[in-house]
Coordinates of C-alpha atoms in Angstrom, one line a residue:
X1 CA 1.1 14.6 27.6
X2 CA 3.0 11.6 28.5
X3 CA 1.5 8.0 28.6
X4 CA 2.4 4.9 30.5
X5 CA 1.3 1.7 28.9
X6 CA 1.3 -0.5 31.6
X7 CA 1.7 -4.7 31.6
X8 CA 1.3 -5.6 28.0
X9 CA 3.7 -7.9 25.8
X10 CA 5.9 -5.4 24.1
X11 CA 7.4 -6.7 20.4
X12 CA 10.2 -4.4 19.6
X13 CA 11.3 -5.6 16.1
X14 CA 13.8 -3.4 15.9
X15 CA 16.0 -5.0 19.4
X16 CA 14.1 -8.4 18.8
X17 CA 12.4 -7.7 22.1
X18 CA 9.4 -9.6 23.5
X19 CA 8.4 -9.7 26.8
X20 CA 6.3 -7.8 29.3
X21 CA 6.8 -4.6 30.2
X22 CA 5.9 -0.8 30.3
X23 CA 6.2 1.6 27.8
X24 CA 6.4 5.7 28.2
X25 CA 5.5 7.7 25.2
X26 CA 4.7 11.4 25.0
X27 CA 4.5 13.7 21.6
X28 CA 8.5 13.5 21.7
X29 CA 8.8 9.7 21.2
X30 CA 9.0 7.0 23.1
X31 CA 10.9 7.7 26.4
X32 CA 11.4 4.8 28.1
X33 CA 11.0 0.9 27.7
X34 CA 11.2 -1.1 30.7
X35 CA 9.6 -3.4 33.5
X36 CA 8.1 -1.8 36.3
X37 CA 8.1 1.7 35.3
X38 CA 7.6 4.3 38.0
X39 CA 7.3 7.7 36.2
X40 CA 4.5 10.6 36.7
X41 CA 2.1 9.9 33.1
X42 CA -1.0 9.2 32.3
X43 CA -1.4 5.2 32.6
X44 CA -3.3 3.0 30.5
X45 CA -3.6 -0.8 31.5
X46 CA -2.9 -3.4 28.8
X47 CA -2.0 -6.2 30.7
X48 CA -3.0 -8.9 28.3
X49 CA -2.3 -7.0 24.9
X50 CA 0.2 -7.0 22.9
X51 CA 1.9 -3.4 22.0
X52 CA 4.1 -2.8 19.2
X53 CA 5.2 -0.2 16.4
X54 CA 2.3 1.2 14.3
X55 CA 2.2 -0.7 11.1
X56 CA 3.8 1.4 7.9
X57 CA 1.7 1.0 5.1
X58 CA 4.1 1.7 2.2
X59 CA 0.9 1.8 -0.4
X60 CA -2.2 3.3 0.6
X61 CA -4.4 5.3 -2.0
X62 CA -6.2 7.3 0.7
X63 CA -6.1 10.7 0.8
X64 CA -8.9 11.2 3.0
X65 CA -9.9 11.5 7.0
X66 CA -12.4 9.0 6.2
X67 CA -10.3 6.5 4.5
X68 CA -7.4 7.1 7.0
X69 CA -9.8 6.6 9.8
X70 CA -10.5 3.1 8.6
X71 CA -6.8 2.6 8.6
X72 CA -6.3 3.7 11.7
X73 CA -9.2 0.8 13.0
X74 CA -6.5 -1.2 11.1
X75 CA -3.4 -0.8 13.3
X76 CA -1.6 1.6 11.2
X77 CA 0.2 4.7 12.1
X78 CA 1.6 5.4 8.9
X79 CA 0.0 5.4 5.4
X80 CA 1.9 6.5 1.9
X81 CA 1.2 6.6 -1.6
X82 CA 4.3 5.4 -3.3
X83 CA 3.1 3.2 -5.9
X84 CA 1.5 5.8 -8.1
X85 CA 2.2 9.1 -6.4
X86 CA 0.8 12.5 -6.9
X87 CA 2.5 15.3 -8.8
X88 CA 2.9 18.0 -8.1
X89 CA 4.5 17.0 -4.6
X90 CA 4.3 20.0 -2.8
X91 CA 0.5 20.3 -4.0
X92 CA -0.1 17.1 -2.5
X93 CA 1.6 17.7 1.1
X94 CA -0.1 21.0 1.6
X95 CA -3.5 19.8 0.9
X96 CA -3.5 16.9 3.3
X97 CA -1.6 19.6 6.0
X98 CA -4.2 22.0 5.8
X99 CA -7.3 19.0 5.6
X100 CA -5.9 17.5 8.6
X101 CA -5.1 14.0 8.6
X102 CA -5.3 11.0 11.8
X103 CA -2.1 9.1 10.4
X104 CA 1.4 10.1 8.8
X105 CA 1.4 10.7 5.4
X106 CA 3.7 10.5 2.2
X107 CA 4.4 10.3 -1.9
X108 CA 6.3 9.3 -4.1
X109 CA 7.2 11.3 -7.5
X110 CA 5.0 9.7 -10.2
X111 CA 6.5 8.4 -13.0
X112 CA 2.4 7.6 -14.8
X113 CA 1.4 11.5 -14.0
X114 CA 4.9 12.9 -15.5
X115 CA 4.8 11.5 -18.5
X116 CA 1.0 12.3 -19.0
X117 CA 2.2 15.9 -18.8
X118 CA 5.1 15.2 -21.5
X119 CA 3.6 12.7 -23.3
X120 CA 0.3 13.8 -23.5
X121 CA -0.2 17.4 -22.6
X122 CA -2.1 16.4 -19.1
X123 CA -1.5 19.0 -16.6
X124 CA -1.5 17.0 -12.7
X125 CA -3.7 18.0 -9.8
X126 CA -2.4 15.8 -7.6
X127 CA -5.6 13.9 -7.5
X128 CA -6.4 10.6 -7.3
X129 CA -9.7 10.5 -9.2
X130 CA -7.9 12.7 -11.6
X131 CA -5.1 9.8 -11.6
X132 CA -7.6 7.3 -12.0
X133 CA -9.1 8.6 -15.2
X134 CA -5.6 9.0 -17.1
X135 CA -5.2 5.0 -16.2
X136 CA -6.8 4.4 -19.5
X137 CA -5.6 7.3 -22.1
X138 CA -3.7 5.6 -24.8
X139 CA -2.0 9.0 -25.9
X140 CA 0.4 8.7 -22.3
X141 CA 1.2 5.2 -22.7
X142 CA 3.7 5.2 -25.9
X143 CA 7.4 5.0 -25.5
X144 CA 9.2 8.3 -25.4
X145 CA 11.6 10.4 -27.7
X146 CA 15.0 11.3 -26.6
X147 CA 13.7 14.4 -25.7
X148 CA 10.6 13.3 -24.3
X149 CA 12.2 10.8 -22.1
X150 CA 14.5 13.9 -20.9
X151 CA 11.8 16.0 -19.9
X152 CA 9.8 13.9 -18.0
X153 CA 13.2 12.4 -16.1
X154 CA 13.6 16.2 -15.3
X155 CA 10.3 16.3 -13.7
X156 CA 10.6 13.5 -11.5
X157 CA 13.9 14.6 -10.1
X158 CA 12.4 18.3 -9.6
X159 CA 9.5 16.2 -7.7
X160 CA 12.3 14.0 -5.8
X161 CA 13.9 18.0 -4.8
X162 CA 10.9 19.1 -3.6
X163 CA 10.5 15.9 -0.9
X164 CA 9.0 13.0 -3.0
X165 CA 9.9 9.7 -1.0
X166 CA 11.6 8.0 -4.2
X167 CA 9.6 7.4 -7.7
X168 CA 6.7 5.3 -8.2
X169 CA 6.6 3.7 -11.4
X170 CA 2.6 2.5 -13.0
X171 CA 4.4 0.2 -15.8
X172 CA 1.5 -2.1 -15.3
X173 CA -0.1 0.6 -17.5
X174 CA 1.6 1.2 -19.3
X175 CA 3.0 -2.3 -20.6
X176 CA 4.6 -1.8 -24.3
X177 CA 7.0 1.1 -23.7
X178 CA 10.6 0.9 -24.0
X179 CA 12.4 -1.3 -21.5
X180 CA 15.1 1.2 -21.9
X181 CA 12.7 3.9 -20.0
X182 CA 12.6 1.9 -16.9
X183 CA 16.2 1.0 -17.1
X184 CA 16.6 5.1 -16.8
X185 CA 14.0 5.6 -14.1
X186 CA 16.2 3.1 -12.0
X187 CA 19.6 4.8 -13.1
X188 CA 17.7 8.4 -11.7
X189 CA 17.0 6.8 -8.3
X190 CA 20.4 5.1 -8.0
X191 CA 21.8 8.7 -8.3
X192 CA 19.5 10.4 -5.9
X193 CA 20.2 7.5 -3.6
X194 CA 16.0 6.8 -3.4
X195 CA 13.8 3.9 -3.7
X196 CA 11.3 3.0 -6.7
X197 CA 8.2 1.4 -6.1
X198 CA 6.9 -0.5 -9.3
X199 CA 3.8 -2.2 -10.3
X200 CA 5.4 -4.7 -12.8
X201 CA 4.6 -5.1 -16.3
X202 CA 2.7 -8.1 -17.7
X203 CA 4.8 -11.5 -16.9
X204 CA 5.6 -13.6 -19.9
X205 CA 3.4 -16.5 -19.0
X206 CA 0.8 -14.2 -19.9
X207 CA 1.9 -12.3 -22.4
X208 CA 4.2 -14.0 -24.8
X209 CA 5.0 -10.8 -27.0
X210 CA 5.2 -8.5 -23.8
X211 CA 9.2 -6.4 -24.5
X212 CA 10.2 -7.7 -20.9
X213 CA 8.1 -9.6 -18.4
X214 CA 7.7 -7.3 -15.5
X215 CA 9.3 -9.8 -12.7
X216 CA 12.7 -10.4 -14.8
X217 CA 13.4 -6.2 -15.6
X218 CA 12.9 -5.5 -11.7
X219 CA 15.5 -7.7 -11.1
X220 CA 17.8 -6.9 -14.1
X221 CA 17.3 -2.8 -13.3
X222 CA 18.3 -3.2 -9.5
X223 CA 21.3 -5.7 -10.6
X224 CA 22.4 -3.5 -13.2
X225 CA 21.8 -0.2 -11.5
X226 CA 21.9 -0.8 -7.9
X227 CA 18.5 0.8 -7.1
X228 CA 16.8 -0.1 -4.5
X229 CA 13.6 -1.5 -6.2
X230 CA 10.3 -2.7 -4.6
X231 CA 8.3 -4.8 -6.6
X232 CA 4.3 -4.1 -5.4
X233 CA 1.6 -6.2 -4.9
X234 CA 3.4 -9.3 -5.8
X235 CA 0.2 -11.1 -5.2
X236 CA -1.9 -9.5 -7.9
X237 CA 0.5 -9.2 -10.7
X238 CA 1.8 -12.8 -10.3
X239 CA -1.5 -14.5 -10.0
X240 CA -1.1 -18.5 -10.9
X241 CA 2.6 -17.6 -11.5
X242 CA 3.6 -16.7 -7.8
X243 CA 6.1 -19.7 -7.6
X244 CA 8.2 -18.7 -10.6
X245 CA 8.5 -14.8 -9.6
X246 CA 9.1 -15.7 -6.2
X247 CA 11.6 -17.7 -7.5
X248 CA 13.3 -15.0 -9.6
X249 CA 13.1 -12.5 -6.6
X250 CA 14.7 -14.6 -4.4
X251 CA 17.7 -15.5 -7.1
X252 CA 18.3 -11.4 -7.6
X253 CA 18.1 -10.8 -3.8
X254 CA 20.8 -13.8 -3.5
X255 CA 23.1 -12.0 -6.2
X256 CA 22.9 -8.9 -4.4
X257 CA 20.3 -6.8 -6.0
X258 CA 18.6 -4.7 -3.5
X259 CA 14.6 -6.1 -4.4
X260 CA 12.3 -5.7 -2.1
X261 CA 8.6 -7.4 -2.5
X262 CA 4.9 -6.6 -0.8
X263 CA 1.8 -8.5 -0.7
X264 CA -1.8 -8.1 0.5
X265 CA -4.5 -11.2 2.1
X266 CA -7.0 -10.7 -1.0
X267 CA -7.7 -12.5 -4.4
X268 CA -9.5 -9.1 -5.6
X269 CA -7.3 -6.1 -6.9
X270 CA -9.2 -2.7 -7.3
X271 CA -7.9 -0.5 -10.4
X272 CA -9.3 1.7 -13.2
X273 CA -12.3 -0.2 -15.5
X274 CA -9.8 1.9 -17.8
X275 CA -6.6 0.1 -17.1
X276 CA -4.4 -1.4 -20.1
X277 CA -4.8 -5.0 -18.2
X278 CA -8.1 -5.0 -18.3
X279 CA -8.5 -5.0 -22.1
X280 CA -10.8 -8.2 -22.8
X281 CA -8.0 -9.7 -24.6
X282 CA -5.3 -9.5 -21.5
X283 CA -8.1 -10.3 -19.2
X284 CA -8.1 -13.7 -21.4
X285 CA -4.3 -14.1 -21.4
X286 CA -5.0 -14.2 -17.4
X287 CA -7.6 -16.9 -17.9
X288 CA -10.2 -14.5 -16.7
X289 CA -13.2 -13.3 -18.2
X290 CA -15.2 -10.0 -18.2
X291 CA -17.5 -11.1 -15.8
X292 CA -14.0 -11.2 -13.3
X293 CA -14.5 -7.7 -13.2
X294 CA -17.4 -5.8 -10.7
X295 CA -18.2 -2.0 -11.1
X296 CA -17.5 -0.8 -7.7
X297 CA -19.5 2.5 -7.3
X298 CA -22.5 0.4 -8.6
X299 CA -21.6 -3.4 -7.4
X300 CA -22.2 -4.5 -11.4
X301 CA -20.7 -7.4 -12.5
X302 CA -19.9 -6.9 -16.0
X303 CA -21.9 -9.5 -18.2
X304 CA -19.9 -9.7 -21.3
X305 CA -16.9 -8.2 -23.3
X306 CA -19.1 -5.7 -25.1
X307 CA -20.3 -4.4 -21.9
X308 CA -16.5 -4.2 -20.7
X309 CA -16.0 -2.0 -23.7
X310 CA -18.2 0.3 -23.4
X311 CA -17.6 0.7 -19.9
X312 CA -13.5 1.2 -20.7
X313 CA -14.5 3.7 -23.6
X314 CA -17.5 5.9 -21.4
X315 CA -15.8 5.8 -18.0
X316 CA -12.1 4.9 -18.3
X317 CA -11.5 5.9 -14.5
X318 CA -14.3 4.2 -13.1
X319 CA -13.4 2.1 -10.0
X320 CA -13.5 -1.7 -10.7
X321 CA -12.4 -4.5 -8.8
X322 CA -10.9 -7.4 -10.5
X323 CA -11.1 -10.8 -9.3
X324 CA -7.4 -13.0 -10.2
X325 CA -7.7 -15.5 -7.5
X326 CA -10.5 -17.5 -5.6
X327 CA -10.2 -17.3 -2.0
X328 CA -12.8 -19.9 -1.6
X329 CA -9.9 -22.1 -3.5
X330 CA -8.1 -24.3 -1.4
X331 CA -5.4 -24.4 -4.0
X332 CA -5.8 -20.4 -4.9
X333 CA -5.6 -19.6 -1.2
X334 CA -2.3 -21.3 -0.6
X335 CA -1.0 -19.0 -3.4
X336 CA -1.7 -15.8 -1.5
X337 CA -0.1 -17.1 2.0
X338 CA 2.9 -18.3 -0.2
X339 CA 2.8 -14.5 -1.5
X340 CA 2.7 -13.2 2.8
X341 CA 5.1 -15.7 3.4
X342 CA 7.8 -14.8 1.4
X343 CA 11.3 -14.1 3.4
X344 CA 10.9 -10.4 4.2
X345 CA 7.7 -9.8 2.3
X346 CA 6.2 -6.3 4.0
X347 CA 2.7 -6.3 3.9
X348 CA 0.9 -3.2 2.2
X349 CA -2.6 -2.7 1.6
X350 CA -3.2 -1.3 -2.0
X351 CA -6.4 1.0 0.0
X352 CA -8.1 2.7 -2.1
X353 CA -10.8 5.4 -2.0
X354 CA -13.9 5.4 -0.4
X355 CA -16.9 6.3 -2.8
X356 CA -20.5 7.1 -1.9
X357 CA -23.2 7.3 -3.8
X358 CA -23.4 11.4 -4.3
X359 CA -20.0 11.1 -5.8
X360 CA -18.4 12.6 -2.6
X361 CA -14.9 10.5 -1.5
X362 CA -14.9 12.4 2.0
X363 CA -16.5 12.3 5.4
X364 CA -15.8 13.7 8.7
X365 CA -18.4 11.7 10.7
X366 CA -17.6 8.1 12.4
X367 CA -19.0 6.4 12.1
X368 CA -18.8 6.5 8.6
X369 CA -22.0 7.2 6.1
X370 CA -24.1 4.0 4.9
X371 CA -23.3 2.9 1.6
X372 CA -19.6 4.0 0.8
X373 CA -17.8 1.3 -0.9
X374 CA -14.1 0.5 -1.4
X375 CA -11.9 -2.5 -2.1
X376 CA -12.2 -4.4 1.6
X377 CA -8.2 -4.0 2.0
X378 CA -8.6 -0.3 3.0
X379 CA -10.4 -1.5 6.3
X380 CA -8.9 -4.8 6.6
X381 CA -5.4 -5.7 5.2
X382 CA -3.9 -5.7 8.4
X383 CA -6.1 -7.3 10.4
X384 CA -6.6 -9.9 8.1
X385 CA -3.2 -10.3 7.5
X386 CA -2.8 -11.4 11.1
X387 CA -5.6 -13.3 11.7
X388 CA -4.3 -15.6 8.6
X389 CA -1.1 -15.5 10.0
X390 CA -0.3 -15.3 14.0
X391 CA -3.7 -16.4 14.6
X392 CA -5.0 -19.0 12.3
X393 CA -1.9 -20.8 10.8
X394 CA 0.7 -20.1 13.3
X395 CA 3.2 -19.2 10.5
X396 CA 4.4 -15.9 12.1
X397 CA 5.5 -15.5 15.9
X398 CA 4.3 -11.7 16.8
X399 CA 7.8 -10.4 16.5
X400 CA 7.4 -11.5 12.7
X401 CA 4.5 -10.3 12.2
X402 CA 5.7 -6.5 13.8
X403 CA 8.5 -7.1 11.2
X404 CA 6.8 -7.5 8.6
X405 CA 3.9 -4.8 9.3
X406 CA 6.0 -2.2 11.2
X407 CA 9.8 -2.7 10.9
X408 CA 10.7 -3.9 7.2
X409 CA 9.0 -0.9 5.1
X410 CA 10.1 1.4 7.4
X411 CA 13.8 0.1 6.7
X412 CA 12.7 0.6 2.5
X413 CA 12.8 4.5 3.5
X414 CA 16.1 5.3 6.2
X415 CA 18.1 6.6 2.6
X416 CA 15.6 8.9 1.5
X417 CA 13.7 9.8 4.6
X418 CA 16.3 10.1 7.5
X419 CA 13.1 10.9 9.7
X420 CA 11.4 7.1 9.2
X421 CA 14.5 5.4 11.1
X422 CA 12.1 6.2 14.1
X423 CA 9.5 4.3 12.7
X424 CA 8.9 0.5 13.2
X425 CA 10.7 0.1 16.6
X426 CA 9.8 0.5 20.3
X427 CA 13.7 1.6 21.4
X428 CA 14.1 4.1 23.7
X429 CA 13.8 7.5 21.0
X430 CA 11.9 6.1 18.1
X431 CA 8.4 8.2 17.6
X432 CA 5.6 7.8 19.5
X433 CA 3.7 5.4 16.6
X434 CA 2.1 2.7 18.8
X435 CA -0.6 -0.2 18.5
X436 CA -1.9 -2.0 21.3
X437 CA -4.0 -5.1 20.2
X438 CA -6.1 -7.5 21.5
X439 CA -4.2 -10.9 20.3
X440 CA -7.3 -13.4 20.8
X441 CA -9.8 -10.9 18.7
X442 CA -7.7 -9.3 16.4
X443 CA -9.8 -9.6 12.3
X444 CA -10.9 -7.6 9.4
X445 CA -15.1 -7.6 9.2
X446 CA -14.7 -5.5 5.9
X447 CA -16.3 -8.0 3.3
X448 CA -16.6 -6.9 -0.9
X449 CA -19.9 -6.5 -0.1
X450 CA -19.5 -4.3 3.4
X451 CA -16.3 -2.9 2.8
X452 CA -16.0 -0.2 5.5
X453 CA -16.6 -2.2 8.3
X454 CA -13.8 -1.5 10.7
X455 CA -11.4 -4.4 11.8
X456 CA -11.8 -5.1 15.3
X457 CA -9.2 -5.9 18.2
X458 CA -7.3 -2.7 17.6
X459 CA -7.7 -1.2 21.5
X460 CA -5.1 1.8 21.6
X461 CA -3.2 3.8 18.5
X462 CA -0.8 6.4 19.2
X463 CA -0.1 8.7 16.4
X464 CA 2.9 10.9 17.3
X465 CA 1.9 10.2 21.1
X466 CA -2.0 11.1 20.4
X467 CA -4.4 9.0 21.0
X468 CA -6.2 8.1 17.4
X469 CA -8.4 4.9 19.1
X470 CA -8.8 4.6 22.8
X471 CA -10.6 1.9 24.2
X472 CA -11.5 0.6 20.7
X473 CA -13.0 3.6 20.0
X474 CA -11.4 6.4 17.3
X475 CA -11.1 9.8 18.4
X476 CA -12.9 12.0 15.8
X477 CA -11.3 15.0 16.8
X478 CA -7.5 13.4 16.6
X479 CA -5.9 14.6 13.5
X480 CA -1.8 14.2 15.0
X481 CA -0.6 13.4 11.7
X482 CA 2.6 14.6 10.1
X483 CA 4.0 14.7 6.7
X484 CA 6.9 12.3 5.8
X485 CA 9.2 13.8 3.2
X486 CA 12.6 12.6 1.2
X487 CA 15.2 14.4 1.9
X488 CA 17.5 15.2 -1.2
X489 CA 21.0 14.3 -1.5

C-alpha cells in the first residue's frame, strides 16, 4: 500500500530539509519527497503537522507488545536494548519475531550476562527479569582471570557473529573490576569495527577509592583504542557532577575520540533494588538516602537503611526507582536540560518493563490494563523531551530536535548495521519510519504515579510503511516490526 502524506512541514535531518511538502511511503521506503505530489496512494492530510523520521531509541528495556505500544504513542519507530543486551542473541531475535512486535527491534551482546556465565556459572535466558535479578549477585562482579577474561571475550564476539549490534557494557555494576577489562572490551569492538554502549562506573566525586571514575576510562578507552564508545544516560550517572563530565566528553570528542553521549528529561532512574549503587553506603556517597529509593511493583518508599537491606538481600531484582535529582528544583532542573542540551546529545529513554500486579509483564489489549507500573520514561521520554525543548524553552528548532531523536543514533549504528543508514532521514529511499505530530499539543501525561498514560500529540506512525497510530489512535492489530541486526566484518 502506498501513502501520500499530504501538506505537512517535513524536517528531513538528514538533507537539513524543512519546509512544506508531500511525502509518498509504501512498505519499500519512502518514494518520493516533494511539493505538490500527484501520484495514485492513499492520502492522509496533515496540513498543520509536522512529519519527520521515527525517533531511534538506542536504549529501550522493552521486550514487550505492551511496552512497545506505549513507545509507539511516543513517536518512536525504532526501539533497542543496547545498554545491557540479551544473550543468547539469536534467542532473543527469534522470540520477539515469533511474539510479534509494533516497532523495530535490536541488542547488543552483553558484556553483564557473559561474564555471569564465566564468572559465575549463570546460564542466560535472554530475559530481562532474569537480567534483573543477576544485577545484584556479588559472585559475577569480581575481576577476571586470564582465562576467565578469555572466555567471556569469546562469548561476546560469538554473540557479535551471530548479529548483536555492538557490546553493551553494565560496569555501573559492576564498579571494582579491573580497568584493564574494559580497556579489552573496547580493543574487541575496535576490531569488529562495532559500537559499545556503557553505563559508566561510579565518578570520583563520589567515590574517591573507585579504580577509574567511569567518565575519564570512556574517554581514555576510545582515545586509546578507537572505539566508538557511547556513554548512557549521562544524566543519571553524572547527577550534581554533569558540568565536569560534560566537560571531559567534550575535551575527548575535541582530541578525536569517537564518544558519543545520551540523556533522558527525568530526575528518577529505574534499576534493580539489587544494584551495586544502591548499597546504603554509595547511596550516601550520592548524597542520597534510602528513603531516595521507591519499590516500584508496590509504590513503597523505603523508610530506612535496614529496610533497604533486606529488600537488596530477599529480592535483589526487584524493580526500584531511584530518585538523583529534584525536578521540582529550579537549580536540579537546569542540570537535566544542560544534560539534553549537550552538542549532539541523542536522546534515549532507559524504558523499562511494565509490571502488573499478577506478576505478568505482557498485555495485548489497548488500552492497556489498570494498574501496570513502570518508570514514566517508557511512555514519555520523547514527548517530554520535546515539550521541554521545541516547545517550552525554544532551545531546539524542529530540525534539531529530528536530529537528535531520529538522525544522530541512527548515525551510532551505519558500521555495524549497514541496514540503519535508512533510518533517521526522509530522502528519497530511506525506510518507511515516519511520525507525524501535532506541534502545538505534543507532551508526555505518564507521571511516577500514572506511568502508562500515553503521550499525546503523536497523530500518524509509520512503521515499515504500516500504520502503528492513525488518527491518534494505535492499531492493535499492527505488528510491522522488523529485526535490526549487526552485520559481522
Amino acid at each position: 500500500m502506498r501513502t501520500l502524506l499530504r501538506g505537512g512541514r517535513v524536517i528531513d535531518p538528514g538533507s537539513g530539509f524543512d519546509g512544506v511538502a508531500d511525502v509518498l511511503i509504501s512498505e519499500a521506503g519512502v518514494e518520493a519527497v516533494g511539493a505538490g505530489l500527484d501520484i495514485e496512494a492513499t492520502e492522509v492530510d496533515v496540513r498543520g503537522l509536522v512529519v519527520g523520521p521515527g525517533f531511534v531509541d538506542l536504549h529501550s528495556h522493552v521486550h514487550s507488545v505492551a511496552g512497545q505500544r506505549l513507545q509507539a504513542m511516543d513517536g518512536v519507530t525504532t526501539a533497542l536494548d543496547l545498554e545491557a543486551g540479551l544473550m543468547p542473541v539469536e534467542r532473543a531475535y527469534a522470540e520477539a519475531a515469533a511474539a510479534g512486535r509494533p516497532l523495530h527491534y535490536g541488542f547488543s551482546a552483553s558484556w553483564g550476562a557473559a561474564r555471569a556465565q564465566v564468572l559465575a556459572g549463570i546460564e542466560p535466558d535472554a530475559n530481562i527479569d532474569s537480567g534483573l535479578a543477576v544485577l545484584g549477585n556479588p559472585a559475577w562482579q569480581r575481576s577476571s582471570s586470564p582465562r576467565e577474561l578469555a572466555a567471556w571475550l569469546a562469548l561476546l564476539d560469538a554473540e557479535l557473529a551471530a548479529g548483536a549490534l555492538g557490546i553493551g557494557v553494565l560496569m555501573g555494576y559492576a564498579p571494582q573490576t579491573a580497568p584493564a577489562e574494559f580497556l579489552a572490551v573496547a580493543r574487541l569492538a575496535a576490531t569488529a569495527g562495532v559500537p559499545t554502549y556503557t553505563h559508566v562506573r561510579e565518578l570520583v566525586e563520589v567515590d574517591p577509592a573507585i579504580p577509574v571514575d567511569g567518565s575519564v576510562e570512556i574517554v581514555a578507552a576510545a582515545g586509546e583504542t578507537g572505539a566508538a564508545m557511547h556513554h548512557c544516560h549521562v544524566n543519571s550517572t553524572s547527577g550534581h557532577h554533569i558540568d565536569r563530565v560534560l566537560a571531559t566528553l567534550d575535551s575527548a570528542r575535541r582530541e578525536g575520540s569517537r564518544v558519543t553521549v545520551e540523556a533522558y528529561p527525568y530526575g528518577a532512574g529505574s534499576t534493580a533494588v539489587g544494584a551495586a549503587f544502591i548499597e546504603p553506603e554509595r547511596l550516601r556517597m550520592k548524597g542520597l538516602r534510602a528513603s531516595s529509593v521507591i519499590i516500584l511493583e508496590t509504590g513503597e518508599r523505603v523508610r530506612d537503611e535496614g529496610r533497604l537491606r533486606q529488600l537488596r538481600r530477599d529480592d535483589p531484582g526487584a524493580p526500584c526507582l531511584l530518585e538523583f535529582l529534584d525536578e521540582e528544583n529550579p537549580r536540579e532542573r537546569a542540570l537535566l536540560h544542560q544534560a539534553l542540551a549537550f552538542p549532539d546529545a541523542v536522546v534515549a529513554s532507559d524504558a523499562m518493563p511494565v509490571y502488573w500486579p499478577d506478576g505478568s509483564t505482557e498485555s495485548t489489549e489497548w488500552p492497556l490494563p489498570p494498574g501496570g507500573t513502570t518508570h514514566p520514561r517508557t511512555a514519555g521520554t520523547f514527548a517530554k523531551t520535546l515539550r521541554l525543548m521545541v516547545r517550552e524553552t525554544g532551545a531546539w528548532g524542529w530540525l534539531e530536535a529530528f536530529r537528535r531523536c531520529s538522525y544522530l543514533p541512527s548515525r551510532l549504528l551505519d558500521d555495524v548495521a549497514p541496514a540503519a543508514r535508512g533510518k533517521g532521514h526522509l530522502g528519497a529511499g530511506a525506510d518507511a519510519d515516519v511520525v507525524v505530530l501535532d506541534p502545538d499539543r505534543i507532551t508526555d501525561t505518564a507521571t511516577y504515579a500514572d506511568p502508562t498514560r500515553p503521550s499525546l500529540g503523536v497523530r500518524h506512525l509509520y512503521v515499515a510503511g504500516v500504520p502503528v497510530v492513525a488518527h491518534g489512535e494505535l492499531d492493535e492489530k499492527a505488528l510491522p516490526g522488523k529485526p535490526l541486526r549487526g552485520e559481522p566484518r
